Amino acid sequence: MKNQSLMMKGQGLSGKGQENTFFIFCFLFFVFCLFSLTLNPLPLTLHPSLSAVCFAQENPASSELITEAWDAQGKKEYDKVFEWTQKCIDLYRDEADIEHALVKDYPSEAQEPLSDVAVAYFIQAEAYMRQEKTKEAIEKFQYVIDHYRYAVAWDPSRGVFWKVAKVSQESIDKIKGASSGIAAEPPKPQGPKTTVTLYDPGREEVVNYEKYGEFNDVGSKEYKYVVKDQEGLSRAVGEGIYPNTTSVRWDPELKKAYKEKRLQGAHWDFVHSRDLEAAFLRWATANEPEGVKLYYTGLILEKAGLIKHALKAYYAIVVHYPGAVGWTYWHTPWYVGPVAISKIKFILRHHPEYGLKLTDARIRIINGYDNDVSNDIVMANPGKIEKISKISLMINRVKEISNFGRQRKIPTKTIGAGEVKLQQYSDSSWQILVNNRPYILKGITYAPTKIGQSPDEGTLGNWMTEDFNKNGKIDGPYDAYLDSDPAKKPVGDFQLMKDMGVNTIRLYHHPKPINKELTRDLYKFYGIKVIVGDFLGKYALGSGAPWKPGTDYSNPEHQKAMLDSVRKMVEEFKDEPYVLFWLLGNENVYGVACNADKDPESFFKFANDAAKLIKSLDKDHPVAIASGDMIYLDKFGKLAPDIDIFGANVYRGNYGFGNFWQSVKEEVGRPAMITEYGCPAYAEGIALDEAEEAQARYHQGCWSDITANMDTKEGVGNAIGGIVFEYLDEWWKAYEPYKHDTKGFFTGPFPDGYMHEEWLGVAGQGDGKDSPFKRHLRKAYYMYQKVWK
C-alpha cells in the first residue's frame, strides 16, 4: 500500500478525489484478495509482498523482526538468527528493492523496510562469520554491497546512522586479513603546516564599529547594526571579514591556488585541511550564509596563528549576524552568535598579552531549546572589545594574587541537610560542600572493557567482578600495569586515577550490579566517591518496556516500574559512605528506546517525581540529571524544580561549553555540571603523538572553561565541575571488538572533524595484546594530573 500511495501522489490526485480513489482501490484490492483465497485457499500462493499487504495484521513489522534477530545474535542462537532474518527478507525484500531503486544517494535517515532487509542480510553474514564459515559470510556481505549500496540503518545503542554496505566491506576486509588488530600509525605529514599570509590584513587590529555605522536597539529583538561607511569598514576589518568580501579575490595566492588545483572540492572538505592557506581562501569565497562563513574563516585563521584576525571574524558575527544558524550532523540548530562570543572569551582568556577584554556581549535565543528555528527570538547586545592598559592589567593581577578587594562570599541558600550539600553565595555562585568543605567535581567515567567483549554480541562482562588472571583480585582496578614498565608491575586503575587527581566516578546500578565492596574500597583507600545513577527508562532500562518503541513517560506501568527501580537504588546505596549524589537518566532527550525527545514534558515531569521520591527516602544527597546538551532546557527549568543540579553531556569543542552556563543560570537558576565531555586521541591523517596532543588541548580548554565559570568574577559562577569521558578506550564501539577501529562515526568539533568513539580514553590499552591489564597513559592524563592535583 505504501508504494501505491506514492504512485497516486505522483499522478497529482488530491482532496476528496484522492480520498475516493483510495477507498475504491482498497475495496477492489480486498475483493481481489478474497478471490485469490477462494481459488487457492491452502496453501496461500499470493506473491509474498501481496500477501503481506492483504494480511498485514498477521505479519510483524520489519523492525520487530530485526530486533529479534539482533537479540538472537547476541545469545549466539544462530538457528533463530536465520529464522528471523529470513522472515524479514521473505516478507519485505521486494518492497526494499523498489525503495532502493528510487534512491540515488545515502538518505538522511533510515528507510523501512529497506534498511531492515539490508541489515537482515548483514546479520546473516555476521552469523556465518561468528561460526567461521568465511565463504558464506563473504557472499552475504557482498550481496549487501551489490544490492543495497545506499541502505542506511539506525544504531539505537550508539545513537548514530551507519552505512550497511560500507560496514559489510569492512567486514570482508577483516575476513581477508586486510585489517590488522591495532590501528596503524598514520603517515606523518610531510613538511610544516601551511601558514596563511594575508594580502589585506586590515587597518585596525581592534575595529571601532562606531566609526563606520550605528548600533540600533541594543539588547532587544530589534537589534541591528547599520553600516554607514562600508568602504571604511572594509578597509578596517581586512581580507575575508564581512563586509570586505572582495579583497580576497585580488589576493595573488588565490590565483596561485586555483592554478595548482588546491581549491578543488566542497568547502566543507577544507574545514580540517592541513593546507590552511587553501582552506582560508576556499572558505573566504564560499557560498554559505555570512555568519557560518565567518565562523569557519575565523576557525582556520585561528589554526594558522592569525589570532587577532580570527577575533575580527568572530566579532563580525556578533555585530552583523547574531542570529545566524547552522545545522549539526543530528539536524539540530547550531547558533553561531553565542559560539562566536565564547570563542572570543576563550582566546582572550588564553592570551592576556593582547591586553583586550570583551564587555557586555550577550546573545540570547528565546525559544532556542527546541529544533524549530521559526519561533526563535534573538536578543542581541554585541558589547565591545576594548583595550586594557598595562597598569590595569597589573592591578588586576595583584588583586587576583592577593585576593584584595574581592567581596567576601556570604552563604544565601543551602540545599540538603546531610554530609553533601549545595551552597549558594551572595555573588550567586554555587559550590558542593562535603562535610562543610568545598568539593570541586573532578570526575571520570570508568568502564574498563576487555578487548573482544561487546554488547552487540552479548559478551560484555561486568568489570566490577572480572578476574581473568584468577589471582583473587579484580583485574582493572588492581592489576592494570603501565606499558612503559617491562616488569609489568601491577599498579591498578584505582591508584592511577588517584594519581591523576580524580575524586569521583559515575556508575549506574543497572543493568550490571554494582560491587559494593569494591566501591567501598575505592573510597576508603583511594578517596574517590561515586555518583550513582538510574537510566530512568533510557535504552528501555528500568521501565519494563520493549526496546521498540521504548519507554513511554506517560505510561503508568512504565512509570511505576521506573520508580521501583529508583527506590531500589536509593534504598540499597543511601547509607554507603562513597555516594556523592544521585543522577537521573543519560541524555534521554535524544530518544533511543524512549520517547523523551518527542514528549519532553512528560519526561521532565516524571523525572521530577523520581527526584521527589529520592528526597523522601534520602535527605543526605542531592539529585542531578544527565541531559543532552541544552535540548528543552526551558522545559526542564519549569517542570523539574526538585532536581537540584542540571547536568548534561556536552561536546562543543576545545573552547569549552559556550553559553551553557549562562543559559542554565537564566532558565534554571541552579548549579550546573558537565556529566560527559571528551575528545578522541585519534585523528585522520595526523600522527598518533600529535593526535594525543590535540586531545590534551581539547580537554584543557574544556576544563579551563569549567573552572572559569566556578567564579562570577570571570564567568557565571554556577559550575561545580565535570566528568571526563572516559578513562579507558573501549574497542567494541565500532562493531569489531577485536580491532581498534579508526572509523569516524559522525562529524563534530574534533581534531579531524569526526568522532572516533574507540579512542576517547585518556588511557589506552596499548597494542591490545594484554587486555584488560595493559595501560598507555596519554598526554590528556598528564594534563589532568597537573591541573587536578
PDB file of N, CA and C in Angstrom, residues 367-426:
ATOM      1  N   ASN A 367      13.297  30.697  22.915  1.00  0.00           N
ATOM      2  CA  ASN A 367      12.713  29.523  22.220  1.00  0.00           C
ATOM      3  C   ASN A 367      13.771  28.740  21.449  1.00  0.00           C
ATOM      4  N   GLY A 368      15.026  28.886  21.850  1.00  0.00           N
ATOM      5  CA  GLY A 368      16.107  28.234  21.120  1.00  0.00           C
ATOM      6  C   GLY A 368      16.481  26.865  21.649  1.00  0.00           C
ATOM      7  N   TYR A 369      15.639  26.273  22.493  1.00  0.00           N
ATOM      8  CA  TYR A 369      15.982  24.975  23.077  1.00  0.00           C
ATOM      9  C   TYR A 369      15.265  23.808  22.414  1.00  0.00           C
ATOM     10  N   ASP A 370      14.533  24.102  21.334  1.00  0.00           N
ATOM     11  CA  ASP A 370      13.934  23.021  20.553  1.00  0.00           C
ATOM     12  C   ASP A 370      14.585  23.027  19.170  1.00  0.00           C
ATOM     13  N   ASN A 371      14.047  22.261  18.255  1.00  0.00           N
ATOM     14  CA  ASN A 371      14.638  22.156  16.925  1.00  0.00           C
ATOM     15  C   ASN A 371      13.914  22.989  15.874  1.00  0.00           C
ATOM     16  N   ASP A 372      13.035  23.852  16.326  1.00  0.00           N
ATOM     17  CA  ASP A 372      12.257  24.690  15.416  1.00  0.00           C
ATOM     18  C   ASP A 372      12.820  26.107  15.446  1.00  0.00           C
ATOM     19  N   VAL A 373      13.497  26.530  14.381  1.00  0.00           N
ATOM     20  CA  VAL A 373      14.101  27.860  14.374  1.00  0.00           C
ATOM     21  C   VAL A 373      13.088  28.942  14.015  1.00  0.00           C
ATOM     22  N   SER A 374      11.902  28.541  13.547  1.00  0.00           N
ATOM     23  CA  SER A 374      10.925  29.540  13.101  1.00  0.00           C
ATOM     24  C   SER A 374      10.347  30.341  14.262  1.00  0.00           C
ATOM     25  N   ASN A 375      10.439  29.809  15.483  1.00  0.00           N
ATOM     26  CA  ASN A 375       9.867  30.533  16.622  1.00  0.00           C
ATOM     27  C   ASN A 375      10.936  31.269  17.437  1.00  0.00           C
ATOM     28  N   ASP A 376      12.172  31.307  16.924  1.00  0.00           N
ATOM     29  CA  ASP A 376      13.269  31.932  17.669  1.00  0.00           C
ATOM     30  C   ASP A 376      13.115  33.451  17.728  1.00  0.00           C
ATOM     31  N   ILE A 377      13.477  33.989  18.873  1.00  0.00           N
ATOM     32  CA  ILE A 377      13.571  35.444  19.046  1.00  0.00           C
ATOM     33  C   ILE A 377      14.987  35.745  19.513  1.00  0.00           C
ATOM     34  N   VAL A 378      15.723  36.545  18.748  1.00  0.00           N
ATOM     35  CA  VAL A 378      17.126  36.823  19.040  1.00  0.00           C
ATOM     36  C   VAL A 378      17.239  38.168  19.751  1.00  0.00           C
ATOM     37  N   MET A 379      17.749  38.115  20.978  1.00  0.00           N
ATOM     38  CA  MET A 379      18.007  39.326  21.763  1.00  0.00           C
ATOM     39  C   MET A 379      19.521  39.525  21.774  1.00  0.00           C
ATOM     40  N   ALA A 380      20.005  40.601  21.167  1.00  0.00           N
ATOM     41  CA  ALA A 380      21.449  40.742  20.966  1.00  0.00           C
ATOM     42  C   ALA A 380      22.006  42.046  21.510  1.00  0.00           C
ATOM     43  N   ASN A 381      23.122  41.901  22.204  1.00  0.00           N
ATOM     44  CA  ASN A 381      23.950  43.038  22.598  1.00  0.00           C
ATOM     45  C   ASN A 381      25.381  42.675  22.222  1.00  0.00           C
ATOM     46  N   PRO A 382      25.956  43.314  21.199  1.00  0.00           N
ATOM     47  CA  PRO A 382      27.294  42.914  20.745  1.00  0.00           C
ATOM     48  C   PRO A 382      28.407  43.277  21.713  1.00  0.00           C
ATOM     49  N   GLY A 383      28.104  44.106  22.707  1.00  0.00           N
ATOM     50  CA  GLY A 383      29.150  44.514  23.620  1.00  0.00           C
ATOM     51  C   GLY A 383      30.281  45.232  22.897  1.00  0.00           C
ATOM     52  N   LYS A 384      31.483  45.105  23.463  1.00  0.00           N
ATOM     53  CA  LYS A 384      32.607  45.822  22.864  1.00  0.00           C
ATOM     54  C   LYS A 384      33.916  45.145  23.242  1.00  0.00           C
ATOM     55  N   ILE A 385      34.807  45.014  22.248  1.00  0.00           N
ATOM     56  CA  ILE A 385      36.172  44.574  22.541  1.00  0.00           C
ATOM     57  C   ILE A 385      37.003  45.828  22.809  1.00  0.00           C
ATOM     58  N   GLU A 386      37.580  45.887  24.009  1.00  0.00           N
ATOM     59  CA  GLU A 386      38.304  47.079  24.423  1.00  0.00           C
ATOM     60  C   GLU A 386      39.735  46.735  24.803  1.00  0.00           C
ATOM     61  N   LYS A 387      40.612  47.722  24.668  1.00  0.00           N
ATOM     62  CA  LYS A 387      41.985  47.569  25.114  1.00  0.00           C
ATOM     63  C   LYS A 387      42.080  47.890  26.598  1.00  0.00           C
ATOM     64  N   ILE A 388      42.898  47.092  27.292  1.00  0.00           N
ATOM     65  CA  ILE A 388      43.135  47.312  28.715  1.00  0.00           C
ATOM     66  C   ILE A 388      44.556  47.831  28.861  1.00  0.00           C
ATOM     67  N   SER A 389      44.726  48.871  29.633  1.00  0.00           N
ATOM     68  CA  SER A 389      46.067  49.412  29.823  1.00  0.00           C
ATOM     69  C   SER A 389      46.917  48.446  30.635  1.00  0.00           C
ATOM     70  N   LYS A 390      48.236  48.542  30.480  1.00  0.00           N
ATOM     71  CA  LYS A 390      49.147  47.679  31.215  1.00  0.00           C
ATOM     72  C   LYS A 390      49.025  47.903  32.715  1.00  0.00           C
ATOM     73  N   ILE A 391      48.735  49.131  33.111  1.00  0.00           N
ATOM     74  CA  ILE A 391      48.577  49.429  34.541  1.00  0.00           C
ATOM     75  C   ILE A 391      47.361  48.691  35.098  1.00  0.00           C
ATOM     76  N   SER A 392      46.257  48.702  34.321  1.00  0.00           N
ATOM     77  CA  SER A 392      45.040  47.990  34.763  1.00  0.00           C
ATOM     78  C   SER A 392      45.300  46.497  34.872  1.00  0.00           C
ATOM     79  N   LEU A 393      46.054  45.950  33.898  1.00  0.00           N
ATOM     80  CA  LEU A 393      46.390  44.526  33.930  1.00  0.00           C
ATOM     81  C   LEU A 393      47.191  44.188  35.180  1.00  0.00           C
ATOM     82  N   MET A 394      48.152  45.033  35.543  1.00  0.00           N
ATOM     83  CA  MET A 394      48.977  44.798  36.727  1.00  0.00           C
ATOM     84  C   MET A 394      48.142  44.868  37.988  1.00  0.00           C
ATOM     85  N   ILE A 395      47.225  45.836  38.052  1.00  0.00           N
ATOM     86  CA  ILE A 395      46.371  45.973  39.234  1.00  0.00           C
ATOM     87  C   ILE A 395      45.472  44.753  39.386  1.00  0.00           C
ATOM     88  N   ASN A 396      44.878  44.312  38.267  1.00  0.00           N
ATOM     89  CA  ASN A 396      44.010  43.132  38.309  1.00  0.00           C
ATOM     90  C   ASN A 396      44.788  41.895  38.735  1.00  0.00           C
ATOM     91  N   ARG A 397      46.035  41.788  38.245  1.00  0.00           N
ATOM     92  CA  ARG A 397      46.850  40.628  38.608  1.00  0.00           C
ATOM     93  C   ARG A 397      47.176  40.633  40.097  1.00  0.00           C
ATOM     94  N   VAL A 398      47.486  41.806  40.641  1.00  0.00           N
ATOM     95  CA  VAL A 398      47.763  41.919  42.079  1.00  0.00           C
ATOM     96  C   VAL A 398      46.535  41.542  42.893  1.00  0.00           C
ATOM     97  N   LYS A 399      45.359  41.976  42.432  1.00  0.00           N
ATOM     98  CA  LYS A 399      44.118  41.636  43.128  1.00  0.00           C
ATOM     99  C   LYS A 399      43.876  40.137  43.129  1.00  0.00           C
ATOM    100  N   GLU A 400      44.162  39.503  41.973  1.00  0.00           N
ATOM    101  CA  GLU A 400      43.956  38.059  41.880  1.00  0.00           C
ATOM    102  C   GLU A 400      44.869  37.308  42.843  1.00  0.00           C
ATOM    103  N   ILE A 401      46.127  37.742  42.907  1.00  0.00           N
ATOM    104  CA  ILE A 401      47.093  37.050  43.756  1.00  0.00           C
ATOM    105  C   ILE A 401      46.800  37.288  45.232  1.00  0.00           C
ATOM    106  N   SER A 402      46.481  38.533  45.572  1.00  0.00           N
ATOM    107  CA  SER A 402      46.304  38.892  46.984  1.00  0.00           C
ATOM    108  C   SER A 402      44.877  38.717  47.482  1.00  0.00           C
ATOM    109  N   ASN A 403      43.938  38.550  46.527  1.00  0.00           N
ATOM    110  CA  ASN A 403      42.504  38.489  46.845  1.00  0.00           C
ATOM    111  C   ASN A 403      42.002  39.826  47.402  1.00  0.00           C
ATOM    112  N   PHE A 404      42.811  40.894  47.213  1.00  0.00           N
ATOM    113  CA  PHE A 404      42.450  42.211  47.715  1.00  0.00           C
ATOM    114  C   PHE A 404      41.253  42.762  46.950  1.00  0.00           C
ATOM    115  N   GLY A 405      40.342  43.309  47.660  1.00  0.00           N
ATOM    116  CA  GLY A 405      39.199  43.947  47.028  1.00  0.00           C
ATOM    117  C   GLY A 405      38.087  43.007  46.641  1.00  0.00           C
ATOM    118  N   ARG A 406      38.285  41.714  46.827  1.00  0.00           N
ATOM    119  CA  ARG A 406      37.240  40.765  46.471  1.00  0.00           C
ATOM    120  C   ARG A 406      36.196  40.708  47.586  1.00  0.00           C
ATOM    121  N   GLN A 407      34.957  40.797  47.206  1.00  0.00           N
ATOM    122  CA  GLN A 407      33.876  40.799  48.184  1.00  0.00           C
ATOM    123  C   GLN A 407      33.762  39.427  48.843  1.00  0.00           C
ATOM    124  N   ARG A 408      33.635  39.439  50.149  1.00  0.00           N
ATOM    125  CA  ARG A 408      33.509  38.188  50.891  1.00  0.00           C
ATOM    126  C   ARG A 408      32.198  37.512  50.544  1.00  0.00           C
ATOM    127  N   LYS A 409      32.298  36.191  50.264  1.00  0.00           N
ATOM    128  CA  LYS A 409      31.107  35.434  49.907  1.00  0.00           C
ATOM    129  C   LYS A 409      30.312  35.092  51.159  1.00  0.00           C
ATOM    130  N   ILE A 410      29.024  35.385  51.103  1.00  0.00           N
ATOM    131  CA  ILE A 410      28.147  35.089  52.236  1.00  0.00           C
ATOM    132  C   ILE A 410      27.135  34.045  51.785  1.00  0.00           C
ATOM    133  N   PRO A 411      27.008  32.920  52.502  1.00  0.00           N
ATOM    134  CA  PRO A 411      26.015  31.897  52.117  1.00  0.00           C
ATOM    135  C   PRO A 411      24.607  32.477  52.138  1.00  0.00           C
ATOM    136  N   THR A 412      23.849  32.219  51.071  1.00  0.00           N
ATOM    137  CA  THR A 412      22.478  32.720  50.991  1.00  0.00           C
ATOM    138  C   THR A 412      21.447  31.610  50.831  1.00  0.00           C
ATOM    139  N   LYS A 413      21.876  30.435  50.368  1.00  0.00           N
ATOM    140  CA  LYS A 413      20.936  29.331  50.152  1.00  0.00           C
ATOM    141  C   LYS A 413      21.666  28.006  50.283  1.00  0.00           C
ATOM    142  N   THR A 414      21.033  27.055  50.992  1.00  0.00           N
ATOM    143  CA  THR A 414      21.622  25.728  51.165  1.00  0.00           C
ATOM    144  C   THR A 414      20.608  24.670  50.744  1.00  0.00           C
ATOM    145  N   ILE A 415      21.059  23.725  49.915  1.00  0.00           N
ATOM    146  CA  ILE A 415      20.221  22.588  49.524  1.00  0.00           C
ATOM    147  C   ILE A 415      20.812  21.337  50.151  1.00  0.00           C
ATOM    148  N   GLY A 416      20.023  20.638  50.953  1.00  0.00           N
ATOM    149  CA  GLY A 416      20.480  19.422  51.612  1.00  0.00           C
ATOM    150  C   GLY A 416      20.790  19.656  53.064  1.00  0.00           C
ATOM    151  N   ALA A 417      20.681  18.581  53.844  1.00  0.00           N
ATOM    152  CA  ALA A 417      20.912  18.697  55.283  1.00  0.00           C
ATOM    153  C   ALA A 417      21.928  17.682  55.781  1.00  0.00           C
ATOM    154  N   GLY A 418      22.498  16.890  54.880  1.00  0.00           N
ATOM    155  CA  GLY A 418      23.399  15.831  55.293  1.00  0.00           C
ATOM    156  C   GLY A 418      24.852  16.149  55.032  1.00  0.00           C
ATOM    157  N   GLU A 419      25.628  15.096  54.761  1.00  0.00           N
ATOM    158  CA  GLU A 419      27.066  15.240  54.518  1.00  0.00           C
ATOM    159  C   GLU A 419      27.346  16.031  53.256  1.00  0.00           C
ATOM    160  N   VAL A 420      26.499  15.854  52.217  1.00  0.00           N
ATOM    161  CA  VAL A 420      26.696  16.542  50.940  1.00  0.00           C
ATOM    162  C   VAL A 420      25.631  17.613  50.777  1.00  0.00           C
ATOM    163  N   LYS A 421      26.078  18.846  50.572  1.00  0.00           N
ATOM    164  CA  LYS A 421      25.156  19.971  50.404  1.00  0.00           C
ATOM    165  C   LYS A 421      25.529  20.756  49.159  1.00  0.00           C
ATOM    166  N   LEU A 422      24.592  21.569  48.707  1.00  0.00           N
ATOM    167  CA  LEU A 422      24.843  22.558  47.673  1.00  0.00           C
ATOM    168  C   LEU A 422      24.682  23.928  48.309  1.00  0.00           C
ATOM    169  N   GLN A 423      25.669  24.785  48.119  1.00  0.00           N
ATOM    170  CA  GLN A 423      25.657  26.089  48.770  1.00  0.00           C
ATOM    171  C   GLN A 423      25.719  27.198  47.744  1.00  0.00           C
ATOM    172  N   GLN A 424      24.775  28.150  47.837  1.00  0.00           N
ATOM    173  CA  GLN A 424      24.832  29.346  47.003  1.00  0.00           C
ATOM    174  C   GLN A 424      25.268  30.523  47.855  1.00  0.00           C
ATOM    175  N   TYR A 425      25.982  31.474  47.212  1.00  0.00           N
ATOM    176  CA  TYR A 425      26.557  32.606  47.939  1.00  0.00           C
ATOM    177  C   TYR A 425      25.987  33.929  47.436  1.00  0.00           C
ATOM    178  N   SER A 426      26.373  34.977  48.115  1.00  0.00           N
ATOM    179  CA  SER A 426      25.828  36.306  47.827  1.00  0.00           C
ATOM    180  C   SER A 426      26.191  36.805  46.433  1.00  0.00           C
TER     181      SER A 426
END
